[in-house]
mmCIF file of N, CA, C and O in Angstrom:
data_model
loop_
_atom_site.group_PDB
_atom_site.id
_atom_site.type_symbol
_atom_site.label_atom_id
_atom_site.label_comp_id
_atom_site.label_asym_id
_atom_site.label_seq_id
_atom_site.Cartn_x
_atom_site.Cartn_y
_atom_site.Cartn_z
ATOM 1 N N UNK S 1 -11.528 2.890 -3.151
ATOM 2 C CA UNK S 1 -10.525 3.584 -2.728
ATOM 3 C C UNK S 1 -9.608 4.063 -4.256
ATOM 4 O O UNK S 1 -9.679 3.364 -5.342
ATOM 5 N N UNK S 2 -9.027 5.202 -4.156
ATOM 6 C CA UNK S 2 -8.242 5.517 -5.244
ATOM 7 C C UNK S 2 -7.035 4.793 -5.623
ATOM 8 O O UNK S 2 -6.072 4.266 -4.693
ATOM 9 N N UNK S 3 -6.758 4.220 -6.818
ATOM 10 C CA UNK S 3 -5.702 3.658 -7.285
ATOM 11 C C UNK S 3 -4.781 4.495 -8.118
ATOM 12 O O UNK S 3 -4.925 4.605 -9.423
ATOM 13 N N UNK S 4 -4.167 5.316 -7.395
ATOM 14 C CA UNK S 4 -3.028 6.233 -8.169
ATOM 15 C C UNK S 4 -1.806 6.250 -7.382
ATOM 16 O O UNK S 4 -1.583 5.847 -6.262
ATOM 17 N N UNK S 5 -0.678 6.929 -8.112
ATOM 18 C CA UNK S 5 0.589 7.004 -7.363
ATOM 19 C C UNK S 5 0.550 8.153 -6.113
ATOM 20 O O UNK S 5 0.021 9.136 -6.517
ATOM 21 N N UNK S 6 1.238 8.017 -5.369
ATOM 22 C CA UNK S 6 1.506 9.084 -4.431
ATOM 23 C C UNK S 6 2.761 9.743 -4.767
ATOM 24 O O UNK S 6 3.676 9.334 -5.187
ATOM 25 N N UNK S 7 2.604 11.080 -4.262
ATOM 26 C CA UNK S 7 3.911 11.884 -4.443
ATOM 27 C C UNK S 7 5.090 11.074 -3.715
ATOM 28 O O UNK S 7 4.893 10.460 -2.868
ATOM 29 N N UNK S 8 6.232 11.341 -4.120
ATOM 30 C CA UNK S 8 7.466 10.664 -3.681
ATOM 31 C C UNK S 8 7.830 10.878 -2.301
ATOM 32 O O UNK S 8 7.936 10.216 -1.497
ATOM 33 N N UNK S 9 7.308 12.144 -1.610
ATOM 34 C CA UNK S 9 7.709 12.601 -0.524
ATOM 35 C C UNK S 9 6.622 11.954 0.659
ATOM 36 O O UNK S 9 7.046 11.645 1.930
ATOM 37 N N UNK S 10 5.540 11.564 -0.183
ATOM 38 C CA UNK S 10 4.546 10.526 0.855
ATOM 39 C C UNK S 10 5.244 9.095 0.839
ATOM 40 O O UNK S 10 5.017 8.425 1.771
ATOM 41 N N UNK S 11 5.391 8.681 -0.543
ATOM 42 C CA UNK S 11 5.299 7.269 -0.603
ATOM 43 C C UNK S 11 6.587 6.757 -0.102
ATOM 44 O O UNK S 11 6.787 5.637 0.562
ATOM 45 N N UNK S 12 7.807 7.429 -0.152
ATOM 46 C CA UNK S 12 9.272 7.044 0.367
ATOM 47 C C UNK S 12 9.219 6.641 1.723
ATOM 48 O O UNK S 12 9.723 5.651 1.925
ATOM 49 N N UNK S 13 8.760 7.343 2.711
ATOM 50 C CA UNK S 13 8.835 6.871 4.179
ATOM 51 C C UNK S 13 7.868 5.676 4.442
ATOM 52 O O UNK S 13 8.011 5.156 5.431
ATOM 53 N N UNK S 14 6.825 5.482 3.777
ATOM 54 C CA UNK S 14 5.587 4.554 4.088
ATOM 55 C C UNK S 14 6.235 3.235 4.063
ATOM 56 O O UNK S 14 7.140 2.965 3.538
ATOM 57 N N UNK S 15 5.978 2.128 5.015
ATOM 58 C CA UNK S 15 6.361 1.000 5.311
ATOM 59 C C UNK S 15 5.138 -0.107 4.894
ATOM 60 O O UNK S 15 4.122 0.163 5.033
ATOM 61 N N UNK S 16 5.592 -1.199 4.297
ATOM 62 C CA UNK S 16 4.530 -2.228 3.808
ATOM 63 C C UNK S 16 4.767 -3.435 4.864
ATOM 64 O O UNK S 16 5.792 -3.655 5.248
ATOM 65 N N UNK S 17 3.466 -3.651 5.339
ATOM 66 C CA UNK S 17 3.597 -5.043 6.445
ATOM 67 C C UNK S 17 2.715 -5.939 5.692
ATOM 68 O O UNK S 17 1.488 -5.714 5.624
ATOM 69 N N UNK S 18 2.977 -7.124 4.900
ATOM 70 C CA UNK S 18 2.436 -7.944 4.065
ATOM 71 C C UNK S 18 1.145 -8.765 5.026
ATOM 72 O O UNK S 18 0.483 -9.407 4.555
ATOM 73 N N UNK S 19 1.380 -8.631 6.247
ATOM 74 C CA UNK S 19 0.522 -9.406 7.179
ATOM 75 C C UNK S 19 -0.604 -8.233 7.548
ATOM 76 O O UNK S 19 -1.618 -9.018 8.392
ATOM 77 N N UNK S 20 -0.910 -7.354 7.180
ATOM 78 C CA UNK S 20 -2.115 -6.473 7.286
ATOM 79 C C UNK S 20 -2.687 -6.303 5.929
ATOM 80 O O UNK S 20 -2.196 -6.203 4.777
ATOM 81 N N UNK S 21 -4.132 -6.193 5.976
ATOM 82 C CA UNK S 21 -4.866 -5.940 4.951
ATOM 83 C C UNK S 21 -4.791 -4.527 4.699
ATOM 84 O O UNK S 21 -4.973 -3.858 3.534
ATOM 85 N N UNK S 22 -5.081 -3.627 5.498
ATOM 86 C CA UNK S 22 -4.918 -2.001 5.422
ATOM 87 C C UNK S 22 -3.316 -1.500 5.647
ATOM 88 O O UNK S 22 -2.828 -1.975 6.886
ATOM 89 N N UNK S 23 -2.894 -1.125 4.348
ATOM 90 C CA UNK S 23 -1.570 -0.686 4.372
ATOM 91 C C UNK S 23 -1.487 0.783 4.644
ATOM 92 O O UNK S 23 -2.553 1.568 4.463
ATOM 93 N N UNK S 24 -0.434 1.364 5.135
ATOM 94 C CA UNK S 24 -0.239 2.741 5.232
ATOM 95 C C UNK S 24 -0.630 3.374 4.000
ATOM 96 O O UNK S 24 -1.399 4.618 4.139
ATOM 97 N N UNK S 25 -0.247 2.959 2.813
ATOM 98 C CA UNK S 25 -0.444 3.648 1.558
ATOM 99 C C UNK S 25 -1.909 3.903 1.328
ATOM 100 O O UNK S 25 -2.278 4.780 0.277
ATOM 101 N N UNK S 26 -2.598 2.987 1.733
ATOM 102 C CA UNK S 26 -4.285 3.156 1.694
ATOM 103 C C UNK S 26 -4.589 4.208 2.261
ATOM 104 O O UNK S 26 -5.505 4.809 1.518
ATOM 105 N N UNK S 27 -4.238 4.552 3.252
ATOM 106 C CA UNK S 27 -4.738 5.855 4.117
ATOM 107 C C UNK S 27 -3.949 7.002 3.489
ATOM 108 O O UNK S 27 -4.802 7.990 3.189
ATOM 109 N N UNK S 28 -2.676 6.922 3.150
ATOM 110 C CA UNK S 28 -2.303 8.024 2.376
ATOM 111 C C UNK S 28 -3.027 8.472 1.320
ATOM 112 O O UNK S 28 -2.983 9.547 0.630
ATOM 113 N N UNK S 29 -3.469 7.254 0.452
ATOM 114 C CA UNK S 29 -3.980 7.714 -0.985
ATOM 115 C C UNK S 29 -5.383 8.617 -0.523
ATOM 116 O O UNK S 29 -5.536 9.465 -1.332
ATOM 117 N N UNK S 30 -6.079 8.295 0.540
ATOM 118 C CA UNK S 30 -7.185 9.252 0.961
ATOM 119 C C UNK S 30 -6.738 10.673 1.128
ATOM 120 O O UNK S 30 -7.341 11.360 0.608
ATOM 121 N N UNK S 31 -5.705 10.659 1.986
ATOM 122 C CA UNK S 31 -5.300 12.053 2.395
ATOM 123 C C UNK S 31 -4.834 12.661 1.329
ATOM 124 O O UNK S 31 -5.079 14.086 1.107
ATOM 125 N N UNK S 32 -3.984 11.984 0.325
ATOM 126 C CA UNK S 32 -3.551 12.882 -0.613
ATOM 127 C C UNK S 32 -4.432 13.120 -1.901
ATOM 128 O O UNK S 32 -4.641 14.336 -2.407
ATOM 129 N N UNK S 33 -5.430 12.468 -2.167
ATOM 130 C CA UNK S 33 -6.168 12.335 -3.395
ATOM 131 C C UNK S 33 -7.725 13.112 -3.170
ATOM 132 O O UNK S 33 -8.525 13.324 -4.065
ATOM 133 N N UNK S 34 -8.056 13.208 -2.094
ATOM 134 C CA UNK S 34 -9.426 13.689 -1.604
ATOM 135 C C UNK S 34 -9.359 15.269 -1.469
ATOM 136 O O UNK S 34 -10.449 15.681 -1.475
ATOM 137 N N UNK S 35 -8.222 15.570 -1.297
ATOM 138 C CA UNK S 35 -8.010 17.091 -1.487
ATOM 139 C C UNK S 35 -8.790 17.969 -0.612
ATOM 140 O O UNK S 35 -9.343 19.069 -0.562
ATOM 141 N N UNK S 36 -8.573 17.409 0.682
ATOM 142 C CA UNK S 36 -9.405 18.203 1.791
ATOM 143 C C UNK S 36 -8.269 18.689 2.872
ATOM 144 O O UNK S 36 -6.818 18.173 2.596
ATOM 145 N N UNK S 37 -8.195 19.631 3.533
ATOM 146 C CA UNK S 37 -7.016 20.131 4.477
ATOM 147 C C UNK S 37 -6.872 19.271 5.494
ATOM 148 O O UNK S 37 -5.741 19.286 5.940
ATOM 149 N N UNK S 38 -7.715 18.825 6.038
ATOM 150 C CA UNK S 38 -7.755 17.768 7.219
ATOM 151 C C UNK S 38 -8.855 16.675 7.225
ATOM 152 O O UNK S 38 -9.687 17.018 6.486
ATOM 153 N N UNK S 39 -8.467 15.448 7.918
ATOM 154 C CA UNK S 39 -9.526 14.543 8.020
ATOM 155 C C UNK S 39 -9.907 13.961 9.443
ATOM 156 O O UNK S 39 -8.749 14.357 10.120
ATOM 157 N N UNK S 40 -10.698 13.489 9.521
ATOM 158 C CA UNK S 40 -11.133 12.862 10.776
ATOM 159 C C UNK S 40 -11.108 11.211 10.445
ATOM 160 O O UNK S 40 -11.076 10.839 9.405
ATOM 161 N N UNK S 41 -10.898 10.471 11.232
ATOM 162 C CA UNK S 41 -10.997 8.895 11.134
ATOM 163 C C UNK S 41 -12.258 8.657 10.512
ATOM 164 O O UNK S 41 -12.339 7.669 9.680
ATOM 165 N N UNK S 42 -13.297 9.184 10.922
ATOM 166 C CA UNK S 42 -14.690 8.835 10.264
ATOM 167 C C UNK S 42 -14.731 9.070 8.917
ATOM 168 O O UNK S 42 -15.121 8.223 8.080
ATOM 169 N N UNK S 43 -14.111 10.235 8.270
ATOM 170 C CA UNK S 43 -14.268 10.649 6.827
ATOM 171 C C UNK S 43 -13.010 9.883 6.398
ATOM 172 O O UNK S 43 -13.291 9.086 5.056
ATOM 173 N N UNK S 44 -12.044 9.258 6.985
ATOM 174 C CA UNK S 44 -11.088 8.200 6.157
ATOM 175 C C UNK S 44 -11.839 6.864 6.235
ATOM 176 O O UNK S 44 -11.825 6.453 4.888
ATOM 177 N N UNK S 45 -12.352 6.719 7.069
ATOM 178 C CA UNK S 45 -13.108 5.377 7.076
ATOM 179 C C UNK S 45 -14.096 5.380 6.092
ATOM 180 O O UNK S 45 -14.482 4.266 5.130
ATOM 181 N N UNK S 46 -15.033 6.625 5.695
ATOM 182 C CA UNK S 46 -15.888 6.400 4.665
ATOM 183 C C UNK S 46 -15.226 6.380 3.224
ATOM 184 O O UNK S 46 -15.972 5.905 2.305
ATOM 185 N N UNK S 47 -13.923 6.783 2.919
ATOM 186 C CA UNK S 47 -13.271 6.821 1.726
ATOM 187 C C UNK S 47 -12.565 5.512 1.397
ATOM 188 O O UNK S 47 -12.325 5.200 0.219
ATOM 189 N N UNK S 48 -12.408 4.905 2.257
ATOM 190 C CA UNK S 48 -11.564 3.516 2.244
ATOM 191 C C UNK S 48 -12.689 2.209 1.647
ATOM 192 O O UNK S 48 -13.673 2.146 2.003
ATOM 193 N N UNK S 49 -12.090 1.683 0.567
ATOM 194 C CA UNK S 49 -12.779 0.356 0.264
ATOM 195 C C UNK S 49 -12.306 -0.536 1.391
ATOM 196 O O UNK S 49 -11.164 -0.988 1.724
ATOM 197 N N UNK S 50 -13.267 -1.408 1.900
ATOM 198 C CA UNK S 50 -13.098 -2.303 2.912
ATOM 199 C C UNK S 50 -13.853 -1.801 4.220
ATOM 200 O O UNK S 50 -13.913 -0.643 4.387
ATOM 201 N N UNK S 51 -14.120 -2.867 5.186
ATOM 202 C CA UNK S 51 -14.785 -2.464 6.428
ATOM 203 C C UNK S 51 -13.725 -2.474 7.510
ATOM 204 O O UNK S 51 -13.657 -3.480 8.207
ATOM 205 N N UNK S 52 -12.971 -1.360 7.591
ATOM 206 C CA UNK S 52 -11.802 -1.381 8.560
ATOM 207 C C UNK S 52 -12.212 -0.746 9.873
ATOM 208 O O UNK S 52 -13.039 0.248 9.705
ATOM 209 N N UNK S 53 -11.973 -1.118 11.142
ATOM 210 C CA UNK S 53 -12.564 -0.671 12.233
ATOM 211 C C UNK S 53 -11.553 0.682 12.644
ATOM 212 O O UNK S 53 -10.447 0.596 11.928
ATOM 213 N N UNK S 54 -12.136 1.493 13.453
ATOM 214 C CA UNK S 54 -11.586 2.765 13.600
ATOM 215 C C UNK S 54 -10.293 2.734 14.250
ATOM 216 O O UNK S 54 -9.198 3.413 13.810
ATOM 217 N N UNK S 55 -9.889 1.670 15.163
ATOM 218 C CA UNK S 55 -8.822 1.274 16.000
ATOM 219 C C UNK S 55 -7.616 1.034 14.531
ATOM 220 O O UNK S 55 -6.576 1.549 14.916
ATOM 221 N N UNK S 56 -7.966 0.318 13.590
ATOM 222 C CA UNK S 56 -7.042 -0.312 12.603
ATOM 223 C C UNK S 56 -6.556 1.166 11.833
ATOM 224 O O UNK S 56 -5.309 1.301 11.491
ATOM 225 N N UNK S 57 -7.435 1.904 11.661
ATOM 226 C CA UNK S 57 -7.253 3.082 10.913
ATOM 227 C C UNK S 57 -6.341 4.108 11.809
ATOM 228 O O UNK S 57 -5.624 4.554 11.414
ATOM 229 N N UNK S 58 -6.599 3.995 12.980
ATOM 230 C CA UNK S 58 -5.927 5.057 13.881
ATOM 231 C C UNK S 58 -4.278 4.610 13.957
ATOM 232 O O UNK S 58 -3.432 5.375 13.968
ATOM 233 N N UNK S 59 -4.419 3.132 14.131
ATOM 234 C CA UNK S 59 -2.828 2.455 14.010
ATOM 235 C C UNK S 59 -1.903 2.917 12.969
ATOM 236 O O UNK S 59 -0.791 3.469 12.900
ATOM 237 N N UNK S 60 -2.809 2.987 11.764
ATOM 238 C CA UNK S 60 -1.907 3.348 10.313
ATOM 239 C C UNK S 60 -1.523 4.812 10.429
ATOM 240 O O UNK S 60 -0.448 5.271 10.251
ATOM 241 N N UNK S 61 -2.723 5.586 10.862
ATOM 242 C CA UNK S 61 -2.402 6.937 11.138
ATOM 243 C C UNK S 61 -1.065 7.196 12.209
ATOM 244 O O UNK S 61 -0.485 8.172 11.928
ATOM 245 N N UNK S 62 -1.181 6.706 13.271
ATOM 246 C CA UNK S 62 -0.241 6.753 14.367
ATOM 247 C C UNK S 62 1.437 6.274 13.751
ATOM 248 O O UNK S 62 2.256 7.157 13.733
ATOM 249 N N UNK S 63 1.470 5.466 13.057
ATOM 250 C CA UNK S 63 2.551 5.029 12.255
ATOM 251 C C UNK S 63 3.084 6.012 11.036
ATOM 252 O O UNK S 63 4.290 6.293 11.182
ATOM 253 N N UNK S 64 2.196 6.602 10.544
ATOM 254 C CA UNK S 64 2.503 7.722 9.546
ATOM 255 C C UNK S 64 3.038 8.740 10.083
ATOM 256 O O UNK S 64 3.924 9.456 9.720
ATOM 257 N N UNK S 65 2.338 9.256 11.456
ATOM 258 C CA UNK S 65 2.600 10.415 11.901
ATOM 259 C C UNK S 65 4.285 10.041 12.553
ATOM 260 O O UNK S 65 4.975 11.130 12.362
ATOM 261 N N UNK S 66 4.487 9.073 13.035
ATOM 262 C CA UNK S 66 5.916 8.620 13.408
ATOM 263 C C UNK S 66 6.900 8.806 12.331
ATOM 264 O O UNK S 66 7.939 9.113 12.461
ATOM 265 N N UNK S 67 6.282 8.525 11.046
ATOM 266 C CA UNK S 67 7.519 8.530 10.007
ATOM 267 C C UNK S 67 7.480 9.910 9.340
ATOM 268 O O UNK S 67 8.332 10.221 8.278
ATOM 269 N N UNK S 68 6.558 10.908 9.754
ATOM 270 C CA UNK S 68 6.860 12.369 9.433
ATOM 271 C C UNK S 68 5.993 12.641 8.173
ATOM 272 O O UNK S 68 5.928 13.757 7.552
ATOM 273 N N UNK S 69 4.958 11.675 7.840
ATOM 274 C CA UNK S 69 4.097 11.948 6.537
ATOM 275 C C UNK S 69 2.930 12.716 7.221
ATOM 276 O O UNK S 69 2.312 13.612 6.107
ATOM 277 N N UNK S 70 2.408 12.607 8.221
ATOM 278 C CA UNK S 70 1.120 13.289 8.662
ATOM 279 C C UNK S 70 1.366 14.227 9.707
ATOM 280 O O UNK S 70 2.266 13.744 10.926
ATOM 281 N N UNK S 71 0.631 14.830 10.192
ATOM 282 C CA UNK S 71 0.392 15.842 11.774
ATOM 283 C C UNK S 71 -0.926 15.459 11.868
ATOM 284 O O UNK S 71 -1.960 14.823 11.476
ATOM 285 N N UNK S 72 -1.032 15.601 13.379
ATOM 286 C CA UNK S 72 -2.456 15.490 13.941
ATOM 287 C C UNK S 72 -2.646 16.502 15.131
ATOM 288 O O UNK S 72 -1.500 16.727 15.733
ATOM 289 N N UNK S 73 -3.884 16.662 15.522
ATOM 290 C CA UNK S 73 -4.000 17.630 16.483
ATOM 291 C C UNK S 73 -5.446 17.000 17.088
ATOM 292 O O UNK S 73 -6.532 16.798 16.438
ATOM 293 N N UNK S 74 -5.598 17.305 18.385
ATOM 294 C CA UNK S 74 -6.930 17.156 19.121
ATOM 295 C C UNK S 74 -7.611 18.254 19.079
ATOM 296 O O UNK S 74 -7.025 19.305 19.416
ATOM 297 N N UNK S 75 -8.884 17.814 18.402
ATOM 298 C CA UNK S 75 -9.919 19.274 18.554
ATOM 299 C C UNK S 75 -11.192 18.733 19.121
ATOM 300 O O UNK S 75 -11.690 17.659 18.701
ATOM 301 N N UNK S 76 -11.651 19.566 19.937
ATOM 302 C CA UNK S 76 -13.013 19.336 20.622
ATOM 303 C C UNK S 76 -12.838 17.757 21.292
ATOM 304 O O UNK S 76 -12.013 17.655 21.914
ATOM 305 N N UNK S 77 -13.568 16.826 21.036
ATOM 306 C CA UNK S 77 -13.519 15.654 21.431
ATOM 307 C C UNK S 77 -12.893 14.791 20.219
ATOM 308 O O UNK S 77 -13.436 13.426 20.268
ATOM 309 N N UNK S 78 -12.257 14.927 19.474
ATOM 310 C CA UNK S 78 -11.664 14.155 18.161
ATOM 311 C C UNK S 78 -10.289 14.420 18.093
ATOM 312 O O UNK S 78 -9.751 15.285 18.625
ATOM 313 N N UNK S 79 -10.007 14.052 16.897
ATOM 314 C CA UNK S 79 -8.519 14.280 16.219
ATOM 315 C C UNK S 79 -8.491 14.407 15.015
ATOM 316 O O UNK S 79 -9.481 13.693 14.117
ATOM 317 N N UNK S 80 -7.935 15.392 14.246
ATOM 318 C CA UNK S 80 -7.709 15.654 13.184
ATOM 319 C C UNK S 80 -6.544 15.513 12.460
ATOM 320 O O UNK S 80 -5.419 15.469 13.288
ATOM 321 N N UNK S 81 -6.274 14.910 11.136
ATOM 322 C CA UNK S 81 -5.178 14.562 10.550
ATOM 323 C C UNK S 81 -4.955 15.398 9.436
ATOM 324 O O UNK S 81 -6.184 15.634 8.759
ATOM 325 N N UNK S 82 -3.601 15.444 8.934
ATOM 326 C CA UNK S 82 -3.179 16.283 7.739
ATOM 327 C C UNK S 82 -2.046 15.782 7.195
ATOM 328 O O UNK S 82 -1.178 15.295 7.914
ATOM 329 N N UNK S 83 -1.823 16.140 5.694
ATOM 330 C CA UNK S 83 -0.553 16.010 5.282
ATOM 331 C C UNK S 83 0.333 16.898 5.874
ATOM 332 O O UNK S 83 0.200 18.230 5.862
ATOM 333 N N UNK S 84 1.493 16.352 6.595
ATOM 334 C CA UNK S 84 2.716 17.450 7.034
ATOM 335 C C UNK S 84 3.657 17.611 6.317
ATOM 336 O O UNK S 84 4.627 17.024 5.892
ATOM 337 N N UNK S 85 3.404 18.849 5.488
ATOM 338 C CA UNK S 85 4.477 19.314 4.614
ATOM 339 C C UNK S 85 4.269 20.875 4.596
ATOM 340 O O UNK S 85 3.559 21.201 4.664
ATOM 341 N N UNK S 86 5.648 21.406 4.507
ATOM 342 C CA UNK S 86 5.645 22.985 4.527
ATOM 343 C C UNK S 86 4.957 23.708 3.251
ATOM 344 O O UNK S 86 4.237 24.407 3.671
ATOM 345 N N UNK S 87 5.156 22.961 2.219
ATOM 346 C CA UNK S 87 4.485 23.563 1.145
ATOM 347 C C UNK S 87 2.916 23.205 1.011
ATOM 348 O O UNK S 87 2.679 21.979 1.462
ATOM 349 N N UNK S 88 2.219 23.901 0.898
ATOM 350 C CA UNK S 88 0.620 23.495 0.997
ATOM 351 C C UNK S 88 0.147 24.050 -0.321
ATOM 352 O O UNK S 88 0.316 25.146 -0.739
ATOM 353 N N UNK S 89 -0.775 23.265 -1.119
ATOM 354 C CA UNK S 89 -1.727 24.070 -1.825
ATOM 355 C C UNK S 89 -3.059 24.634 -1.373
ATOM 356 O O UNK S 89 -3.751 25.323 -2.150
ATOM 357 N N UNK S 90 -3.252 24.547 -0.088
ATOM 358 C CA UNK S 90 -4.334 25.297 0.455
ATOM 359 C C UNK S 90 -3.766 26.719 0.860
ATOM 360 O O UNK S 90 -2.694 27.139 1.331
ATOM 361 N N UNK S 91 -4.608 27.720 0.255
ATOM 362 C CA UNK S 91 -4.400 29.084 0.433
ATOM 363 C C UNK S 91 -4.563 29.566 1.913
ATOM 364 O O UNK S 91 -5.211 29.094 2.964
ATOM 365 N N UNK S 92 -3.672 30.498 2.186
ATOM 366 C CA UNK S 92 -3.810 31.250 3.623
ATOM 367 C C UNK S 92 -5.130 31.951 3.581
ATOM 368 O O UNK S 92 -5.383 32.710 2.813
ATOM 369 N N UNK S 93 -6.097 31.707 4.815
ATOM 370 C CA UNK S 93 -7.200 32.611 4.733
ATOM 371 C C UNK S 93 -6.964 33.999 4.787
ATOM 372 O O UNK S 93 -5.929 34.329 5.315
ATOM 373 N N UNK S 94 -7.704 34.947 4.100
ATOM 374 C CA UNK S 94 -7.712 36.087 4.252
ATOM 375 C C UNK S 94 -7.474 36.956 5.612
ATOM 376 O O UNK S 94 -6.901 38.094 5.849
ATOM 377 N N UNK S 95 -8.159 36.302 6.726
ATOM 378 C CA UNK S 95 -8.021 36.707 7.997
ATOM 379 C C UNK S 95 -6.757 36.469 8.834
ATOM 380 O O UNK S 95 -6.948 36.682 10.071
ATOM 381 N N UNK S 96 -5.954 35.872 8.322
ATOM 382 C CA UNK S 96 -4.852 35.238 9.105
ATOM 383 C C UNK S 96 -3.459 36.235 8.660
ATOM 384 O O UNK S 96 -3.332 36.191 7.434
ATOM 385 N N UNK S 97 -2.735 36.719 9.437
ATOM 386 C CA UNK S 97 -1.575 37.517 9.317
ATOM 387 C C UNK S 97 -0.488 36.685 9.324
ATOM 388 O O UNK S 97 -0.076 35.954 10.448
ATOM 389 N N UNK S 98 0.161 36.715 8.548
ATOM 390 C CA UNK S 98 1.716 35.482 8.435
ATOM 391 C C UNK S 98 2.978 36.510 8.534
ATOM 392 O O UNK S 98 3.161 37.594 8.046
ATOM 393 N N UNK S 99 3.676 35.987 9.617
ATOM 394 C CA UNK S 99 4.732 37.061 9.965
ATOM 395 C C UNK S 99 5.829 36.140 9.117
ATOM 396 O O UNK S 99 6.067 34.925 8.926
ATOM 397 N N UNK S 100 7.006 36.772 9.158
ATOM 398 C CA UNK S 100 8.087 36.554 8.444
ATOM 399 C C UNK S 100 7.782 36.450 6.952
ATOM 400 O O UNK S 100 7.337 36.956 6.327
ATOM 401 N N UNK S 101 8.406 35.414 6.457
ATOM 402 C CA UNK S 101 8.316 35.038 4.887
ATOM 403 C C UNK S 101 9.433 34.910 4.203
ATOM 404 O O UNK S 101 9.935 34.536 3.159
#
């Protein structure tokens, strides 16, 4: 797992529960530092140090969504997760028309 600071907008809302091995910030570090636009639980599990089950990871993701740190959407037969921030480092695809501005 990545041992690095998280941006303030990610770190501030996160909660710590000393009774848990997998903390929200462990999952957030994967989402922030792996530089992908979205993640599946399988991808997050592969990036985490430790043998955490999918339900534990899903619980941390659910908590982070409730805190407004991440978004999620059901796609096909699974769910994808992403950092929920208006500003994005990801470019808008050339085939997408953006209205307003």
